[in-house]
Amino acid sequence: MKQKSTNRLLRVGITYIPVSNVELAAEWYVEKLDAELSYRDEDKAIINLTDQSFFLVKAKESQTANFLDVYGNERFSLTFEVDGEEALKRIHEQFIKIDVSVGEIEKRGHAGVNFVFSDLDGNQFDVWSELSPSFNKDRN
């Protein structure tokens, strides 16, 4: 059996998200996504969401965490997971009710379904109806 190295990456601890207005962005994440605000100053806010810290960093206008793929399509760089298609549909409906910008629920040719939503600055995030096996194992 192969021994696991102790010198390996264990988890993602912090994700940095560019925002134009730290105060407004922090309020949006707390109100819309139920994030917990743990720190805020003029240049950044630290929120806790999905057992991870996110730094909302004041950036130049029009900066987002999105990127263009080889076909010129703007893409998200982060996928949130939920526990099943029904949970995904409920969150999609909830986001619509609270005026979060959301895309359609779609099948992409792999297990489960997805949709994309955006924050105030146009940062796109994906939501997937499937939990990672390692996360699911740790929950039980």
Backbone as numpy.savetxt, mean C-alpha at the origin, in Angstrom:
# Nx Ny Nz CAx CAy CAz Cx Cy Cz
19.74 -31.09 4.72 18.90 -29.91 4.72 19.79 -28.67 4.72
19.43 -27.70 3.90 20.20 -26.47 3.80 19.97 -25.60 5.03
21.04 -25.13 5.63 20.94 -24.27 6.80 20.69 -22.83 6.34
19.74 -22.17 6.99 19.44 -20.78 6.65 20.52 -19.87 7.18
20.89 -18.94 6.36 21.90 -17.96 6.75 21.31 -16.97 7.74
22.08 -16.59 8.72 21.63 -15.56 9.66 21.86 -14.18 9.08
22.60 -14.12 7.97 22.88 -12.85 7.30 21.95 -12.69 6.10
20.66 -12.60 6.37 19.70 -12.46 5.28 18.69 -11.38 5.62
18.06 -10.86 4.61 17.01 -9.87 4.84 15.81 -10.57 5.44
15.23 -9.99 6.47 14.13 -10.65 7.18 12.75 -10.10 6.83
12.65 -8.79 6.62 11.35 -8.22 6.32 11.55 -6.79 5.83
10.51 -6.24 5.26 10.53 -4.82 4.90 10.01 -4.08 6.12
10.78 -3.15 6.62 10.38 -2.42 7.82 9.76 -1.08 7.54
10.26 -0.38 6.52 9.78 0.96 6.23 9.64 1.12 4.72
8.56 1.74 4.31 8.37 2.13 2.92 8.24 3.64 2.89
8.91 4.27 1.95 8.89 5.73 1.81 7.94 6.11 0.69
7.05 7.05 0.97 6.07 7.50 -0.01 6.20 9.01 -0.18
6.44 9.48 -1.40 6.54 10.93 -1.62 5.17 11.58 -1.58
5.08 12.71 -0.89 3.82 13.46 -0.80 4.11 14.94 -0.96
3.12 15.70 -1.40 3.32 17.14 -1.60 3.03 17.93 -0.33
2.12 17.44 0.50 1.75 18.12 1.74 1.69 17.08 2.85
2.65 17.10 3.72 2.78 16.08 4.77 1.54 16.05 5.67
1.08 17.20 6.09 -0.07 17.25 7.00 -1.33 16.66 6.36
-1.64 17.09 5.13 -2.83 16.58 4.43 -2.70 15.08 4.14
-1.51 14.66 3.72 -1.30 13.25 3.42 -1.47 12.39 4.68
-0.90 12.82 5.78 -1.03 12.06 7.02 -2.49 11.95 7.44
-3.22 13.06 7.34 -4.65 13.02 7.67 -5.40 12.06 6.77
-5.06 12.05 5.46 -5.74 11.16 4.51 -5.49 9.70 4.88
-4.24 9.33 5.15 -3.93 7.94 5.47 -4.60 7.50 6.78
-4.65 8.39 7.75 -5.31 8.07 9.02 -6.81 7.91 8.80
-7.42 8.87 8.10 -8.87 8.86 7.90 -9.32 7.74 6.96
-8.67 7.61 5.82 -9.14 6.69 4.79 -8.66 5.25 4.97
-7.43 5.07 5.45 -6.86 3.72 5.55 -6.72 3.23 6.99
-7.18 4.05 7.93 -7.12 3.69 9.35 -5.69 3.48 9.84
-4.76 4.25 9.26 -3.36 4.18 9.71 -3.23 4.89 11.05
-2.19 4.56 11.76 -1.89 5.20 13.04 -0.73 6.17 12.84
-0.93 7.42 13.18 0.12 8.43 13.06 1.01 8.35 14.29
2.32 8.16 14.09 3.22 8.08 15.24 4.17 9.27 15.33
4.30 10.04 14.22 5.19 11.20 14.25 4.88 12.08 13.04
5.02 13.41 13.25 4.89 14.31 12.10 5.66 15.59 12.37
6.39 16.06 11.35 6.98 17.38 11.37 6.75 17.99 9.98
7.43 19.06 9.65 7.19 19.73 8.37 7.60 18.90 7.16
8.58 18.03 7.33 9.16 17.30 6.20 8.71 15.86 6.07
8.15 15.29 7.12 7.77 13.88 7.06 6.74 13.54 8.12
6.03 12.45 7.87 5.14 11.86 8.86 5.43 10.37 8.86
5.31 9.76 10.02 5.46 8.31 10.13 4.11 7.75 10.51
3.62 6.85 9.65 2.36 6.19 9.94 2.61 4.69 10.03
1.77 4.02 10.78 1.84 2.57 10.91 0.58 1.99 10.30
0.78 1.05 9.39 -0.31 0.45 8.63 0.13 -0.94 8.23
-0.72 -1.91 8.42 -0.44 -3.32 8.07 0.86 -3.82 8.69
1.07 -3.51 9.95 2.26 -3.95 10.69 3.56 -3.48 10.04
3.52 -2.32 9.43 4.71 -1.75 8.80 4.68 -0.24 8.98
5.85 0.36 9.00 5.95 1.82 9.06 6.08 2.38 7.65
5.38 3.47 7.41 5.47 4.20 6.16 5.89 5.62 6.49
6.90 6.11 5.80 7.33 7.50 5.95 6.73 8.27 4.79
5.89 9.25 5.10 5.34 10.16 4.10 6.31 11.33 4.04
7.06 11.42 2.96 8.16 12.37 2.86 7.79 13.49 1.90
7.94 14.74 2.37 7.67 15.89 1.52 8.60 15.84 0.31
8.00 15.87 -0.86 8.76 15.74 -2.11 8.38 16.87 -3.05
9.14 16.99 -4.11 8.83 17.98 -5.13 7.48 17.65 -5.77
6.81 18.66 -6.27 5.52 18.50 -6.92 5.58 17.41 -7.99
4.53 16.63 -8.07 4.34 15.59 -9.09 5.20 14.35 -8.89
5.92 14.23 -7.78 6.68 13.01 -7.50 5.74 11.96 -6.93
5.84 10.72 -7.44 5.08 9.61 -6.87 5.99 8.39 -6.78
5.50 7.38 -6.12 6.22 6.11 -6.03 5.94 5.23 -7.24
5.12 5.70 -8.17 4.77 4.93 -9.37 5.94 4.91 -10.35
5.85 4.00 -11.31 6.86 3.94 -12.38 6.19 3.54 -13.68
6.87 3.76 -14.79 6.37 3.36 -16.10 6.97 2.02 -16.48
6.11 1.09 -16.91 6.63 -0.19 -17.38 7.12 -0.05 -18.82
7.60 -1.11 -19.40 8.19 -1.09 -20.73 7.18 -0.63 -21.80
5.88 -0.78 -21.52 4.84 -0.39 -22.47 4.32 1.03 -22.23
4.91 1.72 -21.25 4.49 3.09 -20.95 3.32 3.20 -20.00
2.92 2.07 -19.39 1.82 2.10 -18.43 2.35 2.47 -17.05
1.65 3.39 -16.37 2.04 3.75 -15.02 1.65 2.62 -14.08
2.59 2.20 -13.23 2.39 1.05 -12.36 2.61 1.41 -10.89
1.98 0.65 -10.03 2.15 0.76 -8.58 3.42 0.00 -8.19
3.94 0.31 -7.02 5.13 -0.40 -6.56 4.86 -1.20 -5.28
3.59 -1.25 -4.85 3.28 -1.90 -3.58 1.91 -2.56 -3.67
1.81 -3.80 -3.21 0.54 -4.53 -3.17 0.20 -4.88 -1.74
-1.01 -4.50 -1.32 -1.55 -4.92 -0.03 -2.34 -6.20 -0.25
-2.31 -7.09 0.72 -3.05 -8.34 0.64 -4.22 -8.31 1.60
-5.33 -8.93 1.19 -6.49 -9.11 2.06 -6.84 -10.59 2.06
-7.71 -10.99 2.97 -8.02 -12.41 3.15 -9.24 -12.82 2.34
-9.06 -12.97 1.03 -10.11 -13.51 0.18 -10.84 -12.47 -0.66
-11.55 -13.00 -1.66 -12.25 -12.13 -2.61 -13.38 -11.33 -1.96
-14.08 -11.92 -1.02 -15.16 -11.18 -0.35 -14.61 -10.00 0.44
-13.49 -10.21 1.12 -12.85 -9.11 1.85 -12.41 -8.02 0.89
-11.87 -8.40 -0.26 -11.44 -7.43 -1.26 -12.64 -6.62 -1.76
-13.75 -7.29 -2.04 -14.95 -6.60 -2.52 -15.48 -5.62 -1.48
-15.46 -6.02 -0.20 -15.94 -5.13 0.87 -15.05 -3.89 1.00
-13.73 -4.09 0.92 -12.81 -2.95 1.00 -12.98 -2.03 -0.21
-13.16 -2.61 -1.38 -13.38 -1.83 -2.60 -14.63 -0.96 -2.42
-15.72 -1.55 -1.95 -16.97 -0.79 -1.72 -16.77 0.29 -0.67
-16.07 -0.05 0.41 -15.80 0.92 1.47 -15.00 2.10 0.93
-13.96 1.83 0.15 -13.15 2.90 -0.42 -14.00 3.81 -1.31
-14.89 3.24 -2.09 -15.77 4.05 -2.93 -16.63 4.97 -2.06
-17.18 4.43 -0.98 -18.05 5.21 -0.09 -17.32 6.37 0.57
-16.02 6.20 0.84 -15.28 7.27 1.53 -14.42 8.09 0.56
-14.76 7.99 -0.73 -14.15 8.82 -1.78 -12.65 8.58 -1.98
-12.22 7.33 -1.87 -10.87 6.98 -2.27 -10.93 6.66 -3.77
-9.98 7.15 -4.52 -9.91 6.88 -5.96 -9.54 5.41 -6.18
-10.46 4.63 -6.77 -10.23 3.20 -6.98 -10.48 2.81 -8.43
-9.79 1.77 -8.86 -10.03 1.17 -10.17 -11.00 0.02 -10.02
-11.31 -0.60 -11.14 -12.22 -1.74 -11.15 -11.54 -2.98 -10.56
-12.34 -3.88 -10.00 -11.84 -5.18 -9.58 -11.57 -5.98 -10.85
-10.40 -6.61 -10.92 -10.03 -7.31 -12.15 -9.33 -8.62 -11.89
-9.49 -9.54 -12.82 -8.71 -10.78 -12.84 -7.51 -10.52 -13.73
-6.33 -10.95 -13.28 -5.10 -10.69 -14.05 -4.42 -11.96 -14.53
-5.13 -13.08 -14.48 -4.55 -14.32 -14.98 -3.81 -15.13 -13.94
-3.86 -14.71 -12.70 -3.26 -15.48 -11.60 -4.34 -15.67 -10.54
-4.01 -16.32 -9.47 -4.98 -16.57 -8.40 -5.55 -15.26 -7.88
-6.83 -15.27 -7.54 -7.46 -14.13 -6.90 -7.77 -12.98 -7.85
-8.19 -11.88 -7.24 -8.53 -10.66 -7.97 -7.83 -9.48 -7.32
-7.77 -8.37 -8.06 -7.05 -7.18 -7.61 -7.84 -5.93 -7.95
-7.47 -4.84 -7.28 -7.85 -3.50 -7.73 -6.76 -2.54 -7.29
-6.74 -1.38 -7.94 -5.74 -0.35 -7.65 -6.45 0.84 -7.04
-5.83 1.46 -6.04 -6.35 2.72 -5.49 -5.21 3.71 -5.42
-5.56 5.00 -5.28 -4.56 6.07 -5.25 -4.78 6.96 -4.05
-3.68 7.54 -3.54 -3.77 8.53 -2.47 -3.94 9.92 -3.07
-3.90 10.95 -2.23 -4.09 12.33 -2.68 -3.07 12.78 -3.72
-1.86 12.23 -3.65 -0.78 12.64 -4.55 -0.68 11.78 -5.80
-1.57 10.81 -5.95 -1.52 9.95 -7.12 -0.63 8.73 -6.96
-0.12 8.48 -5.74 0.61 7.25 -5.49 -0.38 6.10 -5.61
-0.07 5.14 -6.47 -0.97 4.01 -6.69 -0.55 2.82 -5.84
-1.56 2.12 -5.34 -1.34 0.90 -4.57 -2.29 -0.16 -5.07
-1.82 -1.39 -5.05 -2.60 -2.53 -5.49 -3.17 -3.24 -4.26
-4.33 -3.86 -4.41 -4.90 -4.71 -3.38 -5.17 -6.06 -4.02
-4.71 -7.13 -3.38 -4.84 -8.48 -3.91 -5.60 -9.33 -2.91
-6.44 -10.21 -3.41 -7.31 -11.01 -2.55 -6.63 -12.24 -1.95
-5.36 -12.42 -2.21 -4.66 -13.62 -1.73 -3.60 -13.26 -0.69
-3.58 -13.99 0.40 -2.54 -13.79 1.42 -1.32 -14.63 1.08
-0.14 -14.08 1.31 1.09 -14.84 1.12 1.08 -16.05 2.04
1.52 -17.22 1.54 1.52 -18.43 2.38 2.25 -18.25 3.70
3.39 -17.56 3.71 4.14 -17.40 4.95 3.37 -16.56 5.96
2.65 -15.53 5.50 1.84 -14.71 6.40 0.68 -15.54 6.93
0.03 -16.28 6.07 -1.10 -17.11 6.47 -0.68 -18.14 7.50
0.52 -18.73 7.31 1.04 -19.72 8.24 1.27 -19.09 9.61
1.83 -17.88 9.63 2.12 -17.22 10.89 0.86 -16.80 11.65
-0.25 -16.63 10.93 -1.52 -16.22 11.56 -2.16 -17.37 12.31
-1.89 -18.59 11.90 -2.57 -19.76 12.50 -1.83 -20.33 13.67
